[in-house]
Short mmCIF file of C-alpha atoms and ligand atoms in Angstrom, two decimals:
data_model
loop_
_atom_site.label_atom_id
_atom_site.label_comp_id
_atom_site.label_asym_id
_atom_site.label_seq_id
_atom_site.Cartn_x
_atom_site.Cartn_y
_atom_site.Cartn_z
CA UNK A 739 0.00 0.00 0.00
CA UNK A 740 1.16 3.52 -0.82
CA UNK A 741 0.07 6.14 1.73
CA UNK A 742 0.32 9.90 1.43
CA UNK A 743 0.22 11.50 4.89
CA UNK A 744 -0.60 15.19 5.34
CA UNK A 745 0.56 16.97 8.50
CA UNK A 746 1.17 20.63 9.25
CA UNK A 747 0.55 21.67 12.86
CA UNK A 748 2.30 20.66 16.09
CA UNK A 749 -0.21 18.07 17.35
CA UNK A 750 -0.21 16.34 13.96
CA UNK A 751 3.49 15.49 14.20
CA UNK A 752 2.69 13.74 17.48
CA UNK A 753 -0.42 11.95 16.16
CA UNK A 754 1.18 10.73 12.93
CA UNK A 755 4.44 9.34 14.26
CA UNK A 756 3.12 6.08 15.80
CA UNK A 757 1.26 5.36 12.55
CA UNK A 758 4.34 6.13 10.42
CA UNK A 759 6.27 3.62 12.54
CA UNK A 760 3.54 1.02 12.12
CA UNK A 761 3.47 1.61 8.35
CA UNK A 762 7.23 1.41 7.87
CA UNK A 763 7.86 -2.37 7.70
CA UNK A 764 5.34 -3.25 4.97
CA UNK A 765 4.11 -0.08 3.32
CA UNK A 766 5.35 2.97 1.49
CA UNK A 767 4.67 6.44 2.98
CA UNK A 768 5.01 9.84 1.32
CA UNK A 769 5.04 12.57 3.99
CA UNK A 770 3.71 16.02 3.13
CA UNK A 771 4.21 18.89 5.61
CA UNK A 772 1.93 21.77 4.69
CA UNK A 773 4.08 24.35 6.49
CA UNK A 774 1.11 25.57 8.58
CA UNK A 775 3.55 25.55 11.51
CA UNK A 776 7.08 26.56 10.55
CA UNK A 777 8.94 27.90 13.61
CA UNK A 778 11.62 25.53 14.80
CA UNK A 779 9.94 25.02 18.17
CA UNK A 780 6.55 24.21 16.60
CA UNK A 781 7.88 21.98 13.83
CA UNK A 782 11.54 20.92 13.45
CA UNK A 783 11.90 20.04 17.13
CA UNK A 784 9.26 17.31 16.72
CA UNK A 785 11.10 15.75 13.78
CA UNK A 786 14.24 15.60 15.97
CA UNK A 787 12.49 14.37 19.12
CA UNK A 788 10.45 11.70 17.39
CA UNK A 789 13.24 10.75 15.00
CA UNK A 790 10.93 11.33 12.06
CA UNK A 791 12.09 11.19 8.45
CA UNK A 792 12.19 14.63 6.87
CA UNK A 793 9.01 15.34 4.89
CA UNK A 794 9.12 14.42 1.20
CA UNK A 795 7.38 17.72 0.45
CA UNK A 796 7.00 20.95 2.40
CA UNK A 797 4.26 23.14 0.95
CA UNK A 798 5.53 26.17 2.87
CA UNK A 799 2.12 27.82 3.23
CA UNK A 800 2.81 29.75 6.46
CA UNK A 801 0.26 31.85 8.36
CA UNK A 802 -2.80 33.44 6.70
CA UNK A 803 -6.52 33.74 7.24
CA UNK A 804 -8.28 30.36 7.46
CA UNK A 805 -9.60 30.68 3.93
CA UNK A 806 -6.27 31.60 2.36
CA UNK A 807 -4.30 29.02 4.33
CA UNK A 808 -6.75 26.24 3.44
CA UNK A 809 -6.90 27.29 -0.21
CA UNK A 810 -3.11 27.50 -0.55
CA UNK A 811 -2.67 24.03 0.93
CA UNK A 812 -5.25 22.67 -1.52
CA UNK A 813 -3.64 24.36 -4.48
CA UNK A 814 -0.15 23.07 -3.61
CA UNK A 815 -1.23 19.59 -2.47
CA UNK A 816 -3.42 18.69 -5.43
CA UNK A 817 -0.62 18.21 -8.02
CA UNK A 818 1.39 16.18 -5.51
CA UNK A 819 -1.52 13.79 -4.94
CA UNK A 820 -1.92 13.50 -8.71
CA UNK A 821 1.80 12.77 -9.21
CA UNK A 822 2.30 10.41 -6.25
CA UNK A 823 -0.93 8.48 -6.93
CA UNK A 824 -1.28 7.07 -3.40
CA UNK A 825 -3.82 4.38 -2.47
CA UNK A 826 -4.66 6.24 0.74
CA UNK A 827 -4.57 9.90 1.77
CA UNK A 828 -4.10 9.91 5.54
CA UNK A 829 -5.27 12.87 7.65
CA UNK A 830 -5.17 13.68 11.37
CA UNK A 831 -7.23 15.85 13.68
CA UNK A 832 -9.00 19.08 12.87
CA UNK A 833 -6.68 21.75 11.54
CA UNK A 834 -6.79 23.67 8.29
CA UNK A 835 -4.20 21.19 6.97
CA UNK A 836 -6.67 18.36 7.69
CA UNK A 837 -9.68 19.84 5.91
CA UNK A 838 -7.60 20.99 2.94
CA UNK A 839 -6.31 17.43 2.52
CA UNK A 840 -9.84 16.03 2.74
CA UNK A 841 -11.15 18.37 0.05
CA UNK A 842 -8.25 17.57 -2.28
CA UNK A 843 -8.69 13.83 -1.74
CA UNK A 844 -12.44 14.02 -2.36
CA UNK A 845 -11.83 14.96 -5.97
CA UNK A 846 -9.02 12.49 -6.66
CA UNK A 847 -9.08 8.73 -7.07
CA UNK A 848 -7.78 8.00 -3.57
CA UNK A 849 -9.20 6.60 -0.33
CA UNK A 850 -9.34 9.39 2.25
CA UNK A 851 -8.77 8.18 5.83
CA UNK A 852 -9.33 10.40 8.87
CA UNK A 853 -7.66 9.55 12.17
CA UNK A 854 -9.29 11.11 15.25
CA UNK A 855 -12.67 11.14 13.54
CA UNK A 856 -16.01 11.76 15.24
CA UNK A 857 -15.03 14.41 17.76
CA UNK A 858 -17.42 17.31 18.30
CA UNK A 859 -17.35 20.19 20.75
CA UNK A 860 -20.69 21.59 19.65
CA UNK A 861 -19.14 25.01 19.04
CA UNK A 862 -19.51 25.89 15.38
CA UNK A 863 -17.67 29.17 16.01
CA UNK A 864 -14.42 27.19 16.34
CA UNK A 865 -12.83 26.63 12.92
CA UNK A 866 -11.76 23.19 14.15
CA UNK A 867 -15.40 22.11 14.53
CA UNK A 868 -16.13 22.94 10.90
CA UNK A 869 -12.91 21.22 9.86
CA UNK A 870 -13.89 18.04 11.73
CA UNK A 871 -17.41 17.89 10.35
CA UNK A 872 -16.34 18.51 6.75
CA UNK A 873 -13.44 16.06 6.97
CA UNK A 874 -15.58 13.29 8.49
CA UNK A 875 -18.30 13.67 5.88
CA UNK A 876 -15.80 13.67 3.00
CA UNK A 877 -13.55 10.82 4.20
CA UNK A 878 -14.02 7.18 3.19
CA UNK A 879 -12.48 5.64 6.32
CA UNK A 880 -13.08 7.07 9.79
CA UNK A 881 -10.83 5.92 12.65
CA UNK A 882 -12.26 6.93 16.01
CA UNK A 883 -10.40 7.26 19.31
CA UNK A 884 -13.28 6.29 21.61
CA UNK A 885 -16.85 4.98 21.87
CA UNK A 886 -18.48 8.43 22.03
CA UNK A 887 -16.86 9.45 18.73
CA UNK A 888 -18.12 6.26 17.08
CA UNK A 889 -21.65 6.96 18.31
CA UNK A 890 -21.50 10.52 17.04
CA UNK A 891 -20.64 9.32 13.54
CA UNK A 892 -23.38 6.68 13.68
CA UNK A 893 -25.88 9.42 14.56
CA UNK A 894 -24.62 11.44 11.57
CA UNK A 895 -25.28 8.49 9.25
CA UNK A 896 -21.61 7.60 8.77
CA UNK A 897 -21.60 4.33 10.75
CA UNK A 898 -20.61 2.17 7.75
CA UNK A 899 -17.25 3.98 7.43
CA UNK A 900 -16.30 3.85 11.12
CA UNK A 901 -13.54 1.81 12.77
CA UNK A 902 -12.97 2.30 16.48
CA UNK A 903 -9.19 2.01 16.59
CA UNK A 904 -8.45 3.86 19.85
CA UNK A 905 -6.40 7.00 20.17
CA UNK A 906 -3.00 7.30 18.48
CA UNK A 907 -2.03 9.99 21.02
CA UNK A 908 -2.11 7.30 23.69
CA UNK A 909 0.34 5.22 21.63
CA UNK A 910 2.59 8.28 21.28
CA UNK A 911 2.41 9.07 24.98
CA UNK A 912 3.19 5.51 26.05
CA UNK A 913 6.31 5.60 23.87
CA UNK A 914 7.37 9.04 25.08
CA UNK A 915 6.66 8.73 28.80
CA UNK A 916 9.58 6.45 29.67
CA UNK A 917 12.04 8.09 27.27
CA UNK A 918 11.11 11.53 28.60
CA UNK A 919 11.72 10.40 32.19
CA UNK A 920 15.12 8.95 31.25
CA UNK A 921 16.34 11.51 28.76
CA UNK A 922 14.69 14.90 29.18
CA UNK A 923 16.75 17.36 31.20
CA UNK A 924 14.04 20.02 31.15
CA UNK A 925 13.38 20.03 34.90
CA UNK A 926 17.08 20.63 35.69
CA UNK A 927 17.40 23.13 32.86
CA UNK A 928 14.53 25.19 34.28
CA UNK A 929 15.67 24.68 37.89
CA UNK A 930 12.35 23.07 38.86
CA UNK A 931 12.90 21.30 42.14
CA UNK A 932 9.58 22.15 43.80
CA UNK A 933 5.95 21.61 42.87
CA UNK A 934 4.72 23.67 39.94
CA UNK A 935 1.79 24.25 37.61
CA UNK A 936 2.19 23.92 33.84
CA UNK A 937 0.12 26.25 31.63
CA UNK A 938 -0.56 26.40 27.88
CA UNK A 939 -2.94 28.78 26.08
CA UNK A 940 -3.43 29.15 22.34
CA UNK A 941 -7.15 29.12 21.41
CA UNK A 942 -8.20 32.34 19.65
CA UNK A 943 -11.27 32.46 21.94
CA UNK A 944 -8.87 32.99 24.86
CA UNK A 945 -6.03 34.89 23.19
CA UNK A 946 -8.10 37.29 21.10
CA UNK A 947 -10.68 38.24 23.75
CA UNK A 948 -8.99 40.81 26.03
CA UNK A 949 -11.31 40.06 28.98
CA UNK A 950 -10.71 36.33 28.82
CA UNK A 951 -6.95 36.70 28.41
CA UNK A 952 -6.73 39.17 31.30
CA UNK A 953 -8.79 36.88 33.56
CA UNK A 954 -6.56 33.89 32.77
CA UNK A 955 -3.40 35.93 33.35
CA UNK A 956 -4.78 37.22 36.66
CA UNK A 957 -5.39 33.67 37.90
CA UNK A 958 -1.93 32.49 36.84
CA UNK A 959 0.10 35.42 38.16
CA UNK A 960 -1.58 35.24 41.59
CA UNK A 961 -1.11 31.48 41.95
CA UNK A 962 1.18 30.76 44.93
CA UNK A 963 3.29 28.00 43.28
CA UNK A 964 5.56 28.56 40.27
CA UNK A 965 3.74 28.47 36.91
CA UNK A 966 5.73 27.22 33.91
CA UNK A 967 4.30 28.73 30.74
CA UNK A 968 5.55 27.65 27.29
CA UNK A 969 4.14 30.49 25.22
CA UNK A 970 2.63 29.74 21.78
CA UNK A 971 3.49 32.49 19.24
CA UNK A 972 -0.18 33.41 18.82
CA UNK A 973 -0.38 33.98 22.59
CA UNK A 974 2.88 35.95 22.74
CA UNK A 975 1.50 38.30 20.09
CA UNK A 976 -1.83 38.69 21.93
CA UNK A 977 -0.12 39.36 25.28
CA UNK A 978 1.99 42.08 23.63
CA UNK A 979 -1.04 43.63 21.91
CA UNK A 980 -2.97 43.70 25.16
CA UNK A 981 -0.12 45.10 27.28
CA UNK A 982 0.16 41.97 29.42
CA UNK A 983 3.47 40.60 28.20
CA UNK A 984 5.73 42.24 30.80
CA UNK A 985 3.52 41.19 33.73
CA UNK A 986 3.45 37.64 32.49
CA UNK A 987 7.19 37.59 31.88
CA UNK A 988 8.01 38.89 35.33
CA UNK A 989 5.49 36.78 37.28
CA UNK A 990 5.49 33.45 35.44
CA UNK A 991 8.21 31.08 34.34
CA UNK A 992 7.78 31.88 30.62
CA UNK A 993 9.62 29.74 28.09
CA UNK A 994 9.42 29.15 24.35
CA UNK A 995 7.31 26.15 23.33
CA UNK A 996 9.29 22.99 24.03
CA UNK A 997 9.68 19.71 22.14
CA UNK A 998 7.42 16.75 22.79
CA UNK A 999 9.73 14.86 25.17
CA UNK A 1000 10.36 17.93 27.32
CA UNK A 1001 6.66 18.73 27.32
CA UNK A 1002 5.70 15.21 28.39
CA UNK A 1003 8.31 15.39 31.18
CA UNK A 1004 6.92 18.73 32.38
CA UNK A 1005 3.34 17.46 32.24
CA UNK A 1006 4.26 14.29 34.13
CA UNK A 1007 6.08 16.22 36.86
CA UNK A 1008 3.55 19.08 37.22
CA UNK A 1009 1.05 19.19 40.10
CA UNK A 1010 -1.59 20.49 37.72
CA UNK A 1011 -1.91 21.68 34.17
CA UNK A 1012 -3.98 24.67 33.09
CA UNK A 1013 -4.70 24.55 29.35
CA UNK A 1014 -7.05 25.17 26.46
CA UNK A 1015 -5.33 22.54 24.30
CA UNK A 1016 -7.20 19.47 23.13
CA UNK A 1017 -4.19 17.16 23.11
CA UNK A 1018 -2.85 18.32 26.46
CA UNK A 1019 -6.17 17.52 28.21
CA UNK A 1020 -5.80 13.93 27.11
CA UNK A 1021 -2.08 13.62 27.80
CA UNK A 1022 -2.74 14.94 31.32
CA UNK A 1023 -5.38 12.24 31.74
CA UNK A 1024 -2.99 9.53 30.53
CA UNK A 1025 -0.35 10.72 33.00
CA UNK A 1026 -2.91 11.28 35.79
CA UNK A 1027 -1.98 14.93 36.11
CA UNK A 1028 -5.12 16.86 37.09
CA UNK A 1029 -6.19 19.27 34.36
CA UNK A 1030 -7.96 22.63 34.55
CA UNK A 1031 -9.37 23.43 31.12
CA UNK A 1032 -9.86 27.04 30.04
CA UNK A 1033 -12.89 26.25 27.92
CA UNK A 1034 -16.61 25.83 28.50
CA UNK A 1035 -16.77 22.57 26.53
CA UNK A 1036 -14.46 19.79 25.45
CA UNK A 1037 -14.24 17.12 22.78
CA UNK A 1038 -12.78 14.82 25.44
CA UNK A 1039 -15.72 14.30 27.81
CA UNK A 1040 -14.27 11.07 29.24
CA UNK A 1041 -11.47 13.03 30.96
CA UNK A 1042 -14.10 15.14 32.75
CA UNK A 1043 -16.40 12.21 33.55
CA UNK A 1044 -13.54 10.33 35.19
CA UNK A 1045 -12.72 13.32 37.41
CA UNK A 1046 -9.29 14.26 36.01
CA UNK A 1047 -10.37 17.36 34.09
CA UNK A 1048 -12.41 20.41 35.11
CA UNK A 1049 -13.89 22.82 32.60
CA UNK A 1050 -13.69 26.32 34.06
CA UNK A 1051 -13.82 28.67 31.09
CA UNK A 1052 -11.84 31.86 31.54
CA UNK A 1053 -13.08 33.15 34.90
CA UNK A 1054 -10.35 34.03 37.41
CA UNK A 1055 -12.19 32.72 40.47
CA UNK A 1056 -13.18 29.47 38.78
CA UNK A 1057 -9.57 28.86 37.70
CA UNK A 1058 -8.32 29.61 41.21
CA UNK A 1059 -10.96 27.34 42.79
CA UNK A 1060 -10.13 24.49 40.44
CA UNK A 1061 -6.42 24.84 41.19
CA UNK A 1062 -7.10 24.79 44.92
CA UNK A 1063 -9.60 21.90 44.96
CA UNK A 1064 -8.26 18.37 45.48
CA UNK A 1065 -9.02 15.99 42.66
CA UNK A 1066 -11.73 13.45 43.31
CA UNK A 1067 -10.48 10.72 41.00
CA UNK A 1068 -9.00 7.30 41.34
CA UNK A 1069 -7.08 5.24 38.79
CA UNK A 1070 -8.21 6.27 35.35
CA UNK A 1071 -9.97 3.93 32.94
CA UNK A 1072 -9.05 3.20 29.33
CA UNK A 1073 -11.65 4.98 27.21
CA UNK A 1074 -9.07 5.71 24.48
CA UNK A 1075 -7.91 2.16 23.76
CA UNK A 1076 -4.92 0.14 24.84
CA UNK A 1077 -2.05 1.85 23.07
CA UNK A 1078 -2.29 -0.22 19.87
CA UNK A 1079 -4.31 2.29 17.85
CA UNK A 1080 -1.56 2.88 15.26
CA UNK A 1081 -1.39 -0.80 14.28
CA UNK A 1082 -5.15 -0.91 14.07
CA UNK A 1083 -5.24 2.17 11.84
CA UNK A 1084 -2.74 0.50 9.50
CA UNK A 1085 -4.79 -2.72 9.43
CA UNK A 1086 -7.97 -0.80 8.67
CA UNK A 1087 -6.54 1.26 5.82
CA UNK A 1088 -4.66 -1.71 4.36
CA UNK A 1089 -7.96 -3.63 4.26
CA UNK A 1090 -9.34 -0.80 2.10
C1 LIG B 512 -3.53 25.62 14.78
C2 LIG B 512 -4.85 24.86 14.60
C3 LIG B 512 -5.35 24.43 15.97
C4 LIG B 512 -4.30 23.64 16.72
C5 LIG B 512 -3.00 24.42 16.77
C6 LIG B 512 -1.93 23.57 17.37
C7 LIG B 512 -6.33 25.55 12.76
C8 LIG B 512 -7.57 26.28 12.43
N1 LIG B 512 -5.88 25.73 14.02
O1 LIG B 512 -3.79 26.77 15.57
O2 LIG B 512 -6.49 23.60 15.79
O3 LIG B 512 -4.77 23.45 18.04
O4 LIG B 512 -2.61 24.78 15.43
O5 LIG B 512 -0.92 24.33 17.94
O6 LIG B 512 -5.80 24.85 11.94
N2 LIG B 512 2.65 31.23 14.18
C9 LIG B 512 3.99 31.44 14.31
N3 LIG B 512 4.83 30.41 13.97
C10 LIG B 512 4.38 29.22 13.49
C11 LIG B 512 2.99 29.04 13.36
C12 LIG B 512 2.14 30.04 13.72
O7 LIG B 512 4.45 32.50 14.74
O8 LIG B 512 5.21 28.32 13.21
C13 LIG B 512 1.74 32.33 14.60
C14 LIG B 512 1.27 33.18 13.46
O9 LIG B 512 1.17 34.49 13.89
C15 LIG B 512 -0.11 32.65 13.18
C16 LIG B 512 -0.56 32.20 14.57
O10 LIG B 512 0.60 31.75 15.22
O11 LIG B 512 -0.96 33.60 12.63
C17 LIG B 512 -1.58 31.08 14.50
O12 LIG B 512 -1.09 29.98 13.72
P1 LIG B 512 -2.14 29.00 12.98
O13 LIG B 512 -1.43 27.82 12.43
O14 LIG B 512 -2.97 29.79 12.07
O15 LIG B 512 -3.10 28.56 14.12
P2 LIG B 512 -2.80 28.00 15.57
O16 LIG B 512 -3.33 28.95 16.58
O17 LIG B 512 -1.38 27.58 15.70
N1 LIG B 513 3.24 20.30 23.07
C1 LIG B 513 4.63 20.35 23.00
N2 LIG B 513 5.26 21.47 23.46
C2 LIG B 513 4.60 22.53 24.00
C3 LIG B 513 3.19 22.47 24.06
C4 LIG B 513 2.54 21.35 23.57
O1 LIG B 513 5.26 19.39 22.55
O2 LIG B 513 5.26 23.51 24.39
C5 LIG B 513 2.57 19.12 22.51
C6 LIG B 513 1.66 18.39 23.47
O3 LIG B 513 2.37 17.40 24.17
C7 LIG B 513 0.61 17.80 22.54
C8 LIG B 513 0.52 18.79 21.41
O4 LIG B 513 1.71 19.57 21.47
O5 LIG B 513 1.05 16.56 22.02
C9 LIG B 513 -0.69 19.67 21.59
O6 LIG B 513 -0.63 20.71 20.68
P1 LIG B 513 -1.52 22.02 20.82
O7 LIG B 513 -1.88 22.25 22.23
O8 LIG B 513 -0.76 23.08 20.13
O9 LIG B 513 -2.78 21.68 19.91
P2 LIG B 513 -4.19 20.99 20.17
O10 LIG B 513 -3.97 19.65 20.77
O11 LIG B 513 -4.99 21.90 21.03
O12 LIG B 513 -4.78 20.92 18.80
#
């Protein structure tokens, strides 16, 4: 089987690598990086950390409006799909790179497979929600990470395309957890020898709304323990625009975004994580690090139902309360599979 994989944003490098490893022995893979993320710390560092082959193509699209970014990926990807003539076009998650790949594949003679299918947050104002819905309805093969995602697709009339493979992020995390503990020097490098909170923020709903961003910053800067804050470039720009950058820099332990192994080490060692990331909510759950989510809803309801994740939105008091409240959770369950999702994805797509 010849597979053409499209990735472009940070979480997609993490999601694709277990599948690339599972494909390697028996199948051919052409890797296309759209260039949606291009800074070293959002892109190259993952290829080093995960020992990934360099992409066969980099479309170099860079940052634009959603429409322009999606359109440019489509325009540059289409001739590559035509030339490479893959059997399967493999897509991950819900970014503009994902939906652009789905729309290109829909009009070419190729099986489109979507990994992490069936997730919904119910918020159509998020571009990711539109990307997920369009991609799921266009794709031929839908690999879901959990039961709820399968049921969602069944309700949408797509049940005959669904395969519940489990979550490839769990495979990635299981691989990274031990290596990160053995090899990452991030705790020493940052001088972290006491308990700390890890924070990540990058959703436009939080960064681009001055009230929400100010409320989040207020909760973090007044937290009594150190807060380690790897700052996404979108967030750095918003903090500067809103005059909050200096406060955040002086009160928090701000760092550039870190590679996957360092991030997993930080998340494992942290007392809590405060985040609006989708992937980080789940990784926190896998590592049993209590999570405080800066959103009103989540695609990952299981993490909330099992008591490891609290949705607090962007209200200062709610964030503070959640950080101060002990977690009422015991050993977590396995709603996202057993860590063999990548092999199952490969079996499913190889079966056609
Ligand atoms: C994108 C995805 C989001 C995902 C996130 C992962 C969409 C609609 N959004 O959001 O689902 O959670 O990636 O991190 O696809 N920038 C840089 N350097 C880079 C990349 C971006 O400075 O390498 C800055 C640019 O100013 C850019 C902004 O960050 O405008 C946002 O980048 P973009 O890729 O558009 O969206 P993300 O917020 O990263
Ligand atoms: N991550 C990382 N370094 C960081 C922040 C996040 O390696 O400084 C990883 C994290 O472990 C997870 C992924 O990036 O695998 C999540 O990406 P992000 O939060 O940007 O996107 P989302 O999951 O919300 O789409």
